[in-house]
CSV table of C-alpha atoms and ligand atoms in Angstrom, one decimal:
chain,number,residue,atom,x,y,z
J,27,UNK,CA,-1.4,-27.2,11.7
J,28,UNK,CA,0.5,-28.5,14.7
J,29,UNK,CA,3.4,-27.0,16.4
J,30,UNK,CA,6.5,-25.2,14.8
J,31,UNK,CA,9.8,-24.0,16.2
J,32,UNK,CA,11.8,-21.5,14.3
J,33,UNK,CA,15.3,-21.9,15.5
J,34,UNK,CA,18.7,-20.2,14.9
J,35,UNK,CA,17.5,-17.0,13.4
J,36,UNK,CA,17.5,-13.3,14.5
J,37,UNK,CA,14.3,-11.9,15.4
J,38,UNK,CA,13.8,-8.4,14.1
J,39,UNK,CA,10.9,-6.3,15.2
J,40,UNK,CA,10.1,-2.6,15.0
J,41,UNK,CA,11.8,-2.1,18.3
J,42,UNK,CA,14.9,-4.1,18.1
J,43,UNK,CA,16.8,-7.3,16.9
J,44,UNK,CA,17.8,-10.2,19.0
J,45,UNK,CA,18.7,-13.9,18.8
J,46,UNK,CA,15.6,-16.1,19.7
J,47,UNK,CA,13.5,-19.1,18.8
J,48,UNK,CA,9.8,-18.6,18.0
J,49,UNK,CA,7.3,-21.2,18.9
J,50,UNK,CA,4.1,-21.5,16.9
J,51,UNK,CA,1.0,-23.5,17.8
J,52,UNK,CA,-2.5,-23.4,16.3
J,53,UNK,CA,-1.7,-20.6,14.0
J,54,UNK,CA,-0.5,-18.4,16.8
J,55,UNK,CA,2.9,-17.5,18.2
J,56,UNK,CA,3.1,-19.0,21.7
J,57,UNK,CA,6.6,-18.3,22.9
J,58,UNK,CA,9.6,-16.3,21.8
J,59,UNK,CA,12.9,-16.9,23.7
J,60,UNK,CA,16.3,-18.6,23.8
J,61,UNK,CA,16.6,-22.4,23.5
J,62,UNK,CA,12.9,-23.2,23.5
J,63,UNK,CA,12.2,-26.9,23.6
J,64,UNK,CA,10.8,-28.4,20.5
J,65,UNK,CA,8.7,-30.8,22.6
J,66,UNK,CA,7.2,-32.5,19.5
J,67,UNK,CA,7.2,-29.4,17.3
J,68,UNK,CA,8.4,-29.6,13.6
J,69,UNK,CA,11.6,-27.5,13.6
J,70,UNK,CA,12.4,-25.0,11.0
J,71,UNK,CA,16.0,-24.0,10.5
J,72,UNK,CA,16.2,-20.1,10.3
J,73,UNK,CA,20.0,-19.8,10.6
J,74,UNK,CA,21.3,-16.9,8.6
J,75,UNK,CA,17.8,-15.6,8.2
J,76,UNK,CA,15.9,-12.7,9.9
J,77,UNK,CA,12.6,-13.7,11.4
J,78,UNK,CA,10.2,-10.8,10.9
J,79,UNK,CA,6.4,-10.3,11.3
J,80,UNK,CA,4.6,-10.8,8.0
J,81,UNK,CA,4.4,-7.6,6.1
J,82,UNK,CA,1.2,-5.9,5.7
J,83,UNK,CA,0.2,-3.9,2.5
J,84,UNK,CA,-2.5,-1.7,3.2
J,85,UNK,CA,-2.6,-0.4,-0.3
J,86,UNK,CA,-3.6,-2.7,-3.0
J,87,UNK,CA,-6.2,-2.7,-5.9
J,88,UNK,CA,-7.0,-6.1,-6.9
J,89,UNK,CA,-9.6,-6.8,-9.5
J,90,UNK,CA,-10.7,-2.9,-9.4
J,91,UNK,CA,-12.7,-1.2,-12.2
J,92,UNK,CA,-10.6,2.0,-12.9
J,93,UNK,CA,-10.0,4.0,-16.0
J,94,UNK,CA,-12.4,2.4,-18.2
J,95,UNK,CA,-10.9,-1.2,-17.4
J,96,UNK,CA,-10.2,-3.4,-14.6
J,97,UNK,CA,-6.8,-4.1,-12.9
J,98,UNK,CA,-5.0,-6.9,-14.2
J,99,UNK,CA,-4.4,-8.9,-10.9
J,100,UNK,CA,-7.2,-10.7,-9.3
J,101,UNK,CA,-7.3,-11.8,-5.8
J,102,UNK,CA,-5.3,-14.9,-6.7
J,103,UNK,CA,-2.5,-13.6,-8.6
J,104,UNK,CA,-2.5,-10.3,-6.8
J,105,UNK,CA,-2.1,-12.1,-3.4
J,106,UNK,CA,0.5,-14.4,-4.8
J,107,UNK,CA,2.6,-11.5,-5.9
J,108,UNK,CA,2.2,-10.0,-2.4
J,109,UNK,CA,3.1,-13.3,-0.7
J,110,UNK,CA,6.3,-13.5,-3.0
J,111,UNK,CA,7.2,-10.2,-1.6
J,112,UNK,CA,6.8,-11.3,2.0
J,113,UNK,CA,3.4,-9.8,2.5
J,114,UNK,CA,0.9,-11.7,4.6
J,115,UNK,CA,-1.9,-9.4,4.8
J,116,UNK,CA,-3.3,-6.9,2.3
J,117,UNK,CA,-5.9,-4.2,2.9
J,118,UNK,CA,-7.6,-3.4,-0.5
J,119,UNK,CA,-9.8,-0.6,-1.6
J,120,UNK,CA,-13.5,-1.7,-2.2
J,121,UNK,CA,-15.2,0.9,-4.2
J,122,UNK,CA,-18.7,2.2,-3.5
J,123,UNK,CA,-20.6,2.0,-6.7
J,124,UNK,CA,-22.6,5.1,-7.9
J,125,UNK,CA,-26.1,4.7,-6.2
J,126,UNK,CA,-24.7,1.7,-4.2
J,127,UNK,CA,-24.1,1.4,-0.5
J,128,UNK,CA,-21.0,0.9,1.7
J,129,UNK,CA,-22.2,-2.6,2.5
J,130,UNK,CA,-22.7,-3.4,-1.1
J,131,UNK,CA,-18.9,-2.4,-1.7
J,132,UNK,CA,-17.8,-4.7,1.1
J,133,UNK,CA,-20.0,-7.5,-0.3
J,134,UNK,CA,-18.7,-7.1,-3.8
J,135,UNK,CA,-15.2,-7.4,-2.6
J,136,UNK,CA,-15.8,-10.2,-0.4
J,137,UNK,CA,-17.0,-12.0,-3.4
J,138,UNK,CA,-13.8,-11.1,-5.3
J,139,UNK,CA,-11.6,-12.6,-2.6
J,140,UNK,CA,-13.7,-15.6,-2.1
J,141,UNK,CA,-11.7,-18.9,-3.1
J,142,UNK,CA,-8.8,-16.8,-4.2
J,143,UNK,CA,-7.0,-14.9,-1.4
J,144,UNK,CA,-3.7,-16.8,-0.6
J,145,UNK,CA,-3.0,-14.5,2.4
J,146,UNK,CA,-5.1,-12.7,4.9
J,147,UNK,CA,-7.0,-9.4,4.0
J,148,UNK,CA,-9.1,-6.5,5.0
J,149,UNK,CA,-10.8,-3.8,3.2
J,150,UNK,CA,-11.0,0.1,3.1
J,151,UNK,CA,-14.1,1.4,1.4
J,152,UNK,CA,-13.7,4.3,-1.0
J,153,UNK,CA,-16.7,6.6,-0.6
J,154,UNK,CA,-17.8,7.9,-3.9
J,155,UNK,CA,-21.3,8.9,-3.3
J,156,UNK,CA,-22.0,10.5,0.0
J,157,UNK,CA,-25.8,10.5,0.3
J,158,UNK,CA,-27.7,11.0,3.6
J,159,UNK,CA,-28.3,7.2,3.8
J,160,UNK,CA,-24.5,6.7,3.4
J,161,UNK,CA,-23.8,9.2,6.3
J,162,UNK,CA,-26.1,7.1,8.5
J,163,UNK,CA,-24.4,3.9,7.3
J,164,UNK,CA,-21.0,4.9,8.1
J,165,UNK,CA,-20.9,3.5,11.7
J,166,UNK,CA,-22.0,0.1,10.6
J,167,UNK,CA,-18.7,-0.3,8.6
J,168,UNK,CA,-16.6,-0.2,11.6
J,169,UNK,CA,-18.9,-2.8,13.2
J,170,UNK,CA,-18.1,-5.0,10.2
J,171,UNK,CA,-14.5,-4.7,10.9
J,172,UNK,CA,-13.8,-2.3,8.1
J,173,UNK,CA,-12.3,0.5,10.1
J,174,UNK,CA,-11.2,2.9,7.3
J,175,UNK,CA,-12.6,4.9,4.4
J,176,UNK,CA,-10.8,6.6,1.4
J,177,UNK,CA,-11.6,9.8,-0.3
J,178,UNK,CA,-10.4,10.7,-3.7
J,179,UNK,CA,-9.7,14.5,-4.1
J,180,UNK,CA,-8.3,13.7,-7.7
J,181,UNK,CA,-10.0,12.2,-10.7
J,182,UNK,CA,-12.4,15.0,-11.6
J,183,UNK,CA,-14.9,13.7,-14.2
J,184,UNK,CA,-15.2,10.4,-12.6
J,185,UNK,CA,-17.3,9.0,-9.8
J,186,UNK,CA,-14.3,8.8,-7.5
J,187,UNK,CA,-13.9,12.5,-7.3
J,188,UNK,CA,-15.2,14.1,-4.1
J,189,UNK,CA,-15.6,17.8,-3.3
J,190,UNK,CA,-14.3,19.4,-0.3
J,191,UNK,CA,-17.7,19.7,1.5
J,192,UNK,CA,-18.0,15.8,1.3
J,193,UNK,CA,-14.5,15.2,2.3
J,194,UNK,CA,-14.9,17.6,5.3
J,195,UNK,CA,-18.3,15.9,6.4
J,196,UNK,CA,-16.8,12.4,6.2
J,197,UNK,CA,-14.1,13.6,8.4
J,198,UNK,CA,-16.6,15.1,10.9
J,199,UNK,CA,-18.3,11.9,11.0
J,200,UNK,CA,-15.4,9.6,11.1
J,201,UNK,CA,-14.5,9.9,14.9
J,202,UNK,CA,-18.1,8.9,16.0
J,203,UNK,CA,-18.2,6.2,13.4
J,204,UNK,CA,-14.9,4.7,14.3
J,205,UNK,CA,-13.2,4.9,10.9
J,206,UNK,CA,-10.1,6.4,9.8
J,207,UNK,CA,-10.1,8.6,6.9
J,208,UNK,CA,-7.5,8.2,4.1
J,209,UNK,CA,-7.1,10.6,1.2
J,210,UNK,CA,-5.7,10.6,-2.2
J,211,UNK,CA,-4.4,14.1,-2.3
J,212,UNK,CA,-4.2,15.8,-5.6
J,213,UNK,CA,-6.1,18.9,-6.7
J,214,UNK,CA,-8.5,17.3,-9.0
J,215,UNK,CA,-9.7,20.6,-10.7
J,216,UNK,CA,-6.3,22.0,-11.3
J,217,UNK,CA,-5.3,18.4,-12.8
J,218,UNK,CA,-8.3,18.6,-15.0
J,219,UNK,CA,-7.5,22.1,-16.2
J,220,UNK,CA,-3.9,21.3,-16.8
J,221,UNK,CA,-4.9,18.2,-18.8
J,222,UNK,CA,-7.4,20.0,-21.0
J,223,UNK,CA,-4.7,22.7,-21.8
J,224,UNK,CA,-2.0,20.1,-22.6
J,225,UNK,CA,-4.5,18.0,-25.0
J,226,UNK,CA,-5.4,21.4,-26.6
J,227,UNK,CA,-1.6,22.0,-27.2
J,228,UNK,CA,-1.3,18.6,-28.8
J,229,UNK,CA,0.8,17.3,-25.9
J,230,UNK,CA,-0.4,13.7,-25.6
J,231,UNK,CA,2.6,11.7,-24.7
J,232,UNK,CA,2.9,9.7,-21.4
J,233,UNK,CA,5.2,12.2,-19.8
J,234,UNK,CA,2.6,14.9,-19.9
J,235,UNK,CA,0.9,12.7,-17.2
J,236,UNK,CA,3.4,14.0,-14.8
J,237,UNK,CA,3.6,17.6,-16.1
J,238,UNK,CA,-0.1,18.1,-15.6
J,239,UNK,CA,0.2,16.8,-11.9
J,240,UNK,CA,3.0,18.8,-10.5
J,241,UNK,CA,4.2,18.4,-6.9
J,242,UNK,CA,2.5,21.5,-6.0
J,243,UNK,CA,-0.7,20.1,-6.9
J,244,UNK,CA,-0.1,17.3,-4.5
J,245,UNK,CA,1.1,19.5,-1.8
J,246,UNK,CA,-1.8,21.9,-2.0
J,247,UNK,CA,-4.5,19.0,-1.7
J,248,UNK,CA,-2.3,17.5,1.1
J,249,UNK,CA,-2.2,20.7,3.0
J,250,UNK,CA,-5.9,21.3,2.4
J,251,UNK,CA,-6.9,17.8,3.5
J,252,UNK,CA,-4.8,18.1,6.8
J,253,UNK,CA,-6.4,21.4,7.7
J,254,UNK,CA,-9.8,20.1,7.2
J,255,UNK,CA,-9.0,17.2,9.3
J,256,UNK,CA,-7.7,19.8,12.0
J,257,UNK,CA,-10.9,21.8,11.7
J,258,UNK,CA,-12.8,18.5,12.2
J,259,UNK,CA,-10.6,17.6,15.0
J,260,UNK,CA,-9.8,14.1,13.8
J,261,UNK,CA,-6.8,12.1,12.5
J,262,UNK,CA,-6.2,11.8,8.8
J,263,UNK,CA,-4.0,9.4,6.7
J,264,UNK,CA,-2.6,10.6,3.4
J,265,UNK,CA,-1.7,7.8,1.1
J,266,UNK,CA,1.1,7.5,-1.6
J,267,UNK,CA,3.1,10.9,-0.7
J,268,UNK,CA,5.4,11.2,-3.7
J,269,UNK,CA,7.3,14.4,-3.2
J,270,UNK,CA,9.0,16.8,-1.0
J,271,UNK,CA,6.5,19.6,-1.0
J,272,UNK,CA,3.7,17.3,0.1
J,273,UNK,CA,5.8,15.9,2.9
J,274,UNK,CA,6.6,19.4,4.0
J,275,UNK,CA,2.8,19.7,4.7
J,276,UNK,CA,2.8,16.7,6.7
J,277,UNK,CA,6.0,17.8,8.6
J,278,UNK,CA,4.3,21.2,9.5
J,279,UNK,CA,1.2,19.5,10.9
J,280,UNK,CA,3.3,17.2,12.9
J,281,UNK,CA,5.2,20.3,14.3
J,282,UNK,CA,1.6,21.7,15.2
J,283,UNK,CA,1.0,18.4,17.0
J,284,UNK,CA,-1.7,17.1,14.7
J,285,UNK,CA,-2.2,13.6,14.3
J,286,UNK,CA,-1.5,12.9,10.5
J,287,UNK,CA,-0.4,9.5,9.1
J,288,UNK,CA,1.3,9.3,5.8
J,289,UNK,CA,2.3,6.6,3.5
J,290,UNK,CA,4.9,6.4,0.8
J,291,UNK,CA,5.6,3.8,-1.9
J,292,UNK,CA,8.4,1.9,-3.6
J,293,UNK,CA,7.9,3.5,-7.0
J,294,UNK,CA,9.0,6.9,-5.7
J,295,UNK,CA,12.3,5.6,-4.7
J,296,UNK,CA,13.3,3.1,-7.5
J,297,UNK,CA,11.7,4.8,-10.4
J,298,UNK,CA,11.5,8.6,-11.7
J,299,UNK,CA,10.1,11.0,-14.0
J,300,UNK,CA,12.9,9.9,-16.5
J,301,UNK,CA,11.0,6.5,-16.8
J,302,UNK,CA,7.9,8.2,-17.8
J,303,UNK,CA,9.7,10.3,-20.3
J,304,UNK,CA,11.1,7.1,-22.1
J,305,UNK,CA,11.1,6.9,-25.8
J,306,UNK,CA,7.8,6.5,-27.7
J,307,UNK,CA,4.8,5.0,-25.7
J,308,UNK,CA,7.2,3.1,-23.3
J,309,UNK,CA,6.4,5.7,-20.6
J,310,UNK,CA,2.9,4.4,-20.4
J,311,UNK,CA,4.3,1.5,-18.3
J,312,UNK,CA,5.1,4.1,-15.7
J,313,UNK,CA,1.9,6.0,-15.3
J,314,UNK,CA,0.6,6.2,-11.8
J,315,UNK,CA,-0.9,8.9,-9.6
J,316,UNK,CA,0.7,10.8,-8.1
J,317,UNK,CA,3.2,10.6,-10.8
J,318,UNK,CA,6.9,9.5,-10.6
J,319,UNK,CA,8.8,12.5,-9.7
J,320,UNK,CA,12.2,13.9,-10.2
J,321,UNK,CA,14.9,12.1,-8.1
J,322,UNK,CA,15.7,15.4,-6.2
J,323,UNK,CA,12.5,14.5,-4.0
J,324,UNK,CA,14.1,11.3,-2.7
J,325,UNK,CA,16.3,12.6,0.2
J,326,UNK,CA,13.3,14.3,1.7
J,327,UNK,CA,11.2,11.1,1.5
J,328,UNK,CA,14.1,9.0,2.9
J,329,UNK,CA,14.4,11.5,5.8
J,330,UNK,CA,10.5,11.4,6.2
J,331,UNK,CA,10.7,7.6,6.8
J,332,UNK,CA,13.6,7.9,9.0
J,333,UNK,CA,12.1,10.6,11.3
J,334,UNK,CA,8.6,9.2,11.3
J,335,UNK,CA,6.7,11.8,9.3
J,336,UNK,CA,6.0,8.9,6.9
J,337,UNK,CA,5.0,5.8,9.0
J,338,UNK,CA,3.8,3.6,6.2
J,339,UNK,CA,5.4,2.0,3.0
J,340,UNK,CA,2.6,0.6,1.0
J,341,UNK,CA,2.7,-0.7,-2.6
J,342,UNK,CA,-0.4,0.9,-4.2
J,343,UNK,CA,-0.3,-2.3,-6.4
J,344,UNK,CA,-2.7,-1.4,-9.1
J,345,UNK,CA,-1.5,-3.3,-12.3
J,346,UNK,CA,-2.6,-2.9,-15.7
J,347,UNK,CA,-1.1,-4.7,-18.8
J,348,UNK,CA,0.9,-2.7,-21.3
J,349,UNK,CA,-1.0,-4.5,-24.1
J,350,UNK,CA,-4.7,-3.4,-24.5
J,351,UNK,CA,-4.7,-1.7,-21.2
J,352,UNK,CA,-1.9,1.1,-21.1
J,353,UNK,CA,-2.5,1.1,-24.8
J,354,UNK,CA,-5.8,2.6,-24.4
J,355,UNK,CA,-4.0,5.9,-24.1
J,356,UNK,CA,-1.8,5.8,-27.1
J,357,UNK,CA,-3.0,8.9,-28.5
J,358,UNK,CA,-4.1,10.6,-25.2
J,359,UNK,CA,-2.1,10.4,-22.0
J,360,UNK,CA,-5.3,10.9,-20.0
J,361,UNK,CA,-6.6,7.6,-21.2
J,362,UNK,CA,-3.8,5.5,-19.8
J,363,UNK,CA,-5.1,3.6,-16.8
J,364,UNK,CA,-3.1,4.9,-13.8
J,365,UNK,CA,-1.2,2.4,-11.8
J,366,UNK,CA,1.7,0.0,-11.4
J,367,UNK,CA,2.3,-3.4,-9.9
J,368,UNK,CA,4.7,-3.3,-6.8
J,369,UNK,CA,3.4,-5.6,-4.2
J,370,UNK,CA,6.0,-8.2,-4.9
J,371,UNK,CA,8.9,-5.7,-5.1
J,372,UNK,CA,8.0,-3.4,-2.2
J,373,UNK,CA,10.0,-4.8,0.5
J,374,UNK,CA,13.1,-5.6,-1.6
J,375,UNK,CA,13.2,-2.1,-2.9
J,376,UNK,CA,13.1,-0.8,0.7
J,377,UNK,CA,15.7,-3.3,1.9
J,378,UNK,CA,18.1,-2.5,-1.1
J,379,UNK,CA,17.8,1.3,-1.3
J,380,UNK,CA,16.9,1.8,2.4
J,381,UNK,CA,18.6,-0.6,4.8
J,382,UNK,CA,21.4,-1.6,2.7
J,383,UNK,CA,22.4,2.0,1.9
J,384,UNK,CA,22.0,2.8,5.6
J,385,UNK,CA,19.2,5.2,5.3
J,386,UNK,CA,16.8,3.3,7.7
J,387,UNK,CA,17.5,0.6,10.2
J,388,UNK,CA,16.1,-3.0,9.8
J,389,UNK,CA,13.9,-2.3,12.6
J,390,UNK,CA,12.3,0.9,10.8
J,391,UNK,CA,12.1,-1.6,7.8
J,392,UNK,CA,9.8,-3.8,9.9
J,393,UNK,CA,8.0,-0.7,11.5
J,394,UNK,CA,7.0,0.7,8.1
J,395,UNK,CA,6.1,-2.4,6.3
J,396,UNK,CA,4.4,-4.2,9.1
J,397,UNK,CA,4.1,-3.1,12.7
J,398,UNK,CA,3.0,0.7,12.0
J,399,UNK,CA,0.6,-0.6,9.5
J,400,UNK,CA,-1.2,-2.8,12.1
J,401,UNK,CA,-1.4,-0.2,14.6
J,402,UNK,CA,-2.5,2.6,12.5
J,403,UNK,CA,-5.2,0.4,10.6
J,404,UNK,CA,-6.4,-1.2,13.9
J,405,UNK,CA,-5.0,-4.7,13.4
J,406,UNK,CA,-2.5,-4.8,16.2
J,407,UNK,CA,-1.3,-7.0,17.9
J,408,UNK,CA,-3.0,-9.8,16.1
J,409,UNK,CA,-1.2,-8.7,13.1
J,410,UNK,CA,2.1,-6.8,12.7
J,411,UNK,CA,4.0,-8.0,15.8
J,412,UNK,CA,6.0,-11.2,17.0
J,413,UNK,CA,4.6,-11.6,20.4
J,414,UNK,CA,2.8,-14.4,22.1
J,415,UNK,CA,-0.9,-14.5,21.1
J,416,UNK,CA,-0.4,-12.8,17.7
J,417,UNK,CA,-1.1,-14.6,14.5
J,418,UNK,CA,1.9,-16.6,13.3
J,419,UNK,CA,2.3,-14.4,10.2
J,420,UNK,CA,6.2,-14.8,9.7
J,421,UNK,CA,8.7,-13.9,7.1
J,422,UNK,CA,12.2,-15.4,7.0
J,423,UNK,CA,14.1,-12.7,5.4
J,424,UNK,CA,17.3,-13.6,3.6
J,425,UNK,CA,19.8,-10.7,3.5
J,426,UNK,CA,21.9,-12.7,1.0
J,427,UNK,CA,19.3,-13.1,-1.7
J,428,UNK,CA,19.8,-11.3,-4.9
J,429,UNK,CA,17.0,-11.0,-7.4
J,430,UNK,CA,17.2,-9.7,-10.9
J,431,UNK,CA,13.5,-8.6,-11.7
J,432,UNK,CA,12.2,-9.7,-15.0
J,433,UNK,CA,8.6,-10.2,-16.1
J,434,UNK,CA,9.2,-14.0,-16.4
J,435,UNK,CA,10.0,-14.4,-12.6
J,436,UNK,CA,7.2,-12.2,-11.3
J,437,UNK,CA,4.2,-14.0,-9.6
J,438,UNK,CA,1.4,-11.5,-10.7
J,439,UNK,CA,-0.5,-11.3,-13.9
J,440,UNK,CA,0.9,-8.5,-15.6
J,441,UNK,CA,2.7,-8.4,-19.0
J,442,UNK,CA,5.5,-6.2,-17.9
J,443,UNK,CA,7.2,-5.0,-14.8
J,444,UNK,CA,8.3,-1.4,-14.2
J,445,UNK,CA,11.4,-2.9,-12.4
J,446,UNK,CA,12.6,-4.9,-15.4
J,447,UNK,CA,16.3,-5.5,-15.3
J,448,UNK,CA,16.8,-4.3,-11.7
J,449,UNK,CA,18.6,-6.1,-9.2
J,450,UNK,CA,17.4,-6.0,-5.7
J,451,UNK,CA,19.3,-7.4,-2.5
J,452,UNK,CA,17.5,-9.2,0.2
J,453,UNK,CA,14.2,-11.1,-0.1
J,454,UNK,CA,11.8,-13.4,1.5
J,455,UNK,CA,13.1,-17.1,1.7
J,456,UNK,CA,9.9,-18.2,3.1
J,457,UNK,CA,6.5,-16.7,4.3
J,458,UNK,CA,3.9,-18.1,6.7
J,459,UNK,CA,0.5,-17.0,7.2
J,460,UNK,CA,-0.9,-18.0,10.5
J,461,UNK,CA,1.8,-20.8,10.6
J,462,UNK,CA,0.9,-22.0,7.0
J,463,UNK,CA,3.6,-22.0,4.6
J,464,UNK,CA,2.3,-19.8,1.5
J,465,UNK,CA,5.7,-19.1,-0.3
J,466,UNK,CA,9.2,-20.7,-0.4
J,467,UNK,CA,12.3,-20.1,-2.7
J,468,UNK,CA,10.3,-18.6,-5.4
J,469,UNK,CA,7.3,-20.9,-5.1
J,470,UNK,CA,3.9,-20.4,-4.1
J,471,UNK,CA,3.2,-23.0,-1.5
J,472,UNK,CA,-0.2,-22.0,-0.1
J,473,UNK,CA,-3.7,-22.7,-1.0
J,474,UNK,CA,-5.8,-20.2,-2.7
J,475,UNK,CA,-8.8,-19.2,-0.7
J,476,UNK,CA,-7.1,-20.0,2.6
J,477,UNK,CA,-6.6,-16.2,3.3
J,478,UNK,CA,-9.0,-14.9,6.0
J,479,UNK,CA,-10.8,-11.6,6.3
J,480,UNK,CA,-9.4,-9.5,9.5
J,481,UNK,CA,-11.6,-7.6,11.6
J,482,UNK,CA,-10.0,-4.2,12.4
J,483,UNK,CA,-11.2,-1.8,15.0
J,484,UNK,CA,-9.9,1.1,17.0
J,485,UNK,CA,-11.4,0.4,20.2
J,486,UNK,CA,-7.9,-0.1,21.7
J,487,UNK,CA,-6.3,2.8,20.0
J,488,UNK,CA,-9.1,5.4,19.7
J,489,UNK,CA,-8.0,6.2,16.0
J,490,UNK,CA,-4.8,7.6,17.4
J,491,UNK,CA,-2.2,4.8,17.4
J,492,UNK,CA,1.2,5.8,18.9
J,493,UNK,CA,3.8,4.8,16.4
E,518,DUC,N1,-3.6,5.9,-8.2
E,518,DUC,C1,-3.0,4.9,-9.1
E,518,DUC,O1,-2.0,5.1,-9.7
E,518,DUC,N2,-3.8,3.8,-9.3
E,518,DUC,C2,-4.9,3.7,-8.6
E,518,DUC,C3,-5.5,4.7,-7.9
E,518,DUC,C4,-4.6,5.9,-7.6
E,518,DUC,O2,-4.9,6.7,-6.8
E,519,ZN,ZN1,-4.6,7.0,-4.8
E,520,ZN,ZN1,-4.1,3.5,-4.8
């Protein structure tokens, strides 16, 4: 690509909003300022639009085997959905196979993305089998630009489940290895016990998914993981915080001065336990973990985003079709694959319920969708920032856009949407990855396979990004 000049828009960053032109050349931002000269550049009229750094979604599960099946979105349809939501980079979870290596996980995920990714991407590796050779292998992950690992404290009875001793050892090793540890915090033993008891009583409907994973089970695991990180003396990141009691544990850690990062997700704001409790088997469409909560948790979560206890808003996009996939659990809620699509709706949900309702500012919107993610995950300032030298990942956000979500206007590969019939305000008019147009006015414009792997590292931030 050549040169491009975005004119007439309002630049919105994590720090402030101002009127400026943005000049792009050779996939990079080269200048931001008033009345920049076009000088042969193609001009893009951004009037009436907000010019934001491309959104980063560091929580997706594309083509991932899980719950006896594989997620419905592959790297083409999943990144198309993400792009249509203004996302220019995803960081996806590569799973270590039982008996496999961390490098094997990265290789397998590299193959999944090959020829399909429409936007840039990175990986976290989920460690599922912590053998001695894996402990020695850990530092080589960071050298590959894979600067984060995930541990599942939940899903007892599956290879994902990890005991405390292994979680603790990974935390201890993480500093030296240069990787940030992410945790899925739910007490797997207690969930398994509650599930067994529910099934024994004949409680098989989807809503028992939530009733066997109460908020306290998430809060307990969140507090435990945070304390283990404190003992190990390292930062930790808690993904998909869904409820007030779990957030309270994070807030307490911040009061003690501990470095704890935390993510929350759109489904915990736009959907609730009432959806899971819908008539018949309809609730299966809303099964994800941690589960959808009672609405009373929302004020605390909004406050967490506002004051910075929650720094990241990720989608946890983990899509399964209703037919044949969610249906696997018709007679037993524990067999419903856990996960919801949300990469496409993530920013719209946050704009509609957050910015428009005055709960967070447009700058906080950019921070939690983009800048904080880049900083915390070691991709800043190449990603997550509108500054000279950064990749020209740009969203032209149209605050006037109004979208009624229905399965037919989604860009993913799922046979339903949990947001069916909801109307969201604001949305991306066009989306550029390294200056290349990938999405405009409802249409995918980019080339599948053009997304690039991004190397992440903590050499600049030393695992402790200030956000
Ligand atoms: N939760 C989900 O809902 N799906 C994938 C994994 C997870 O932790
Ligand atoms: Zn999880
Ligand atoms: Zn997830």
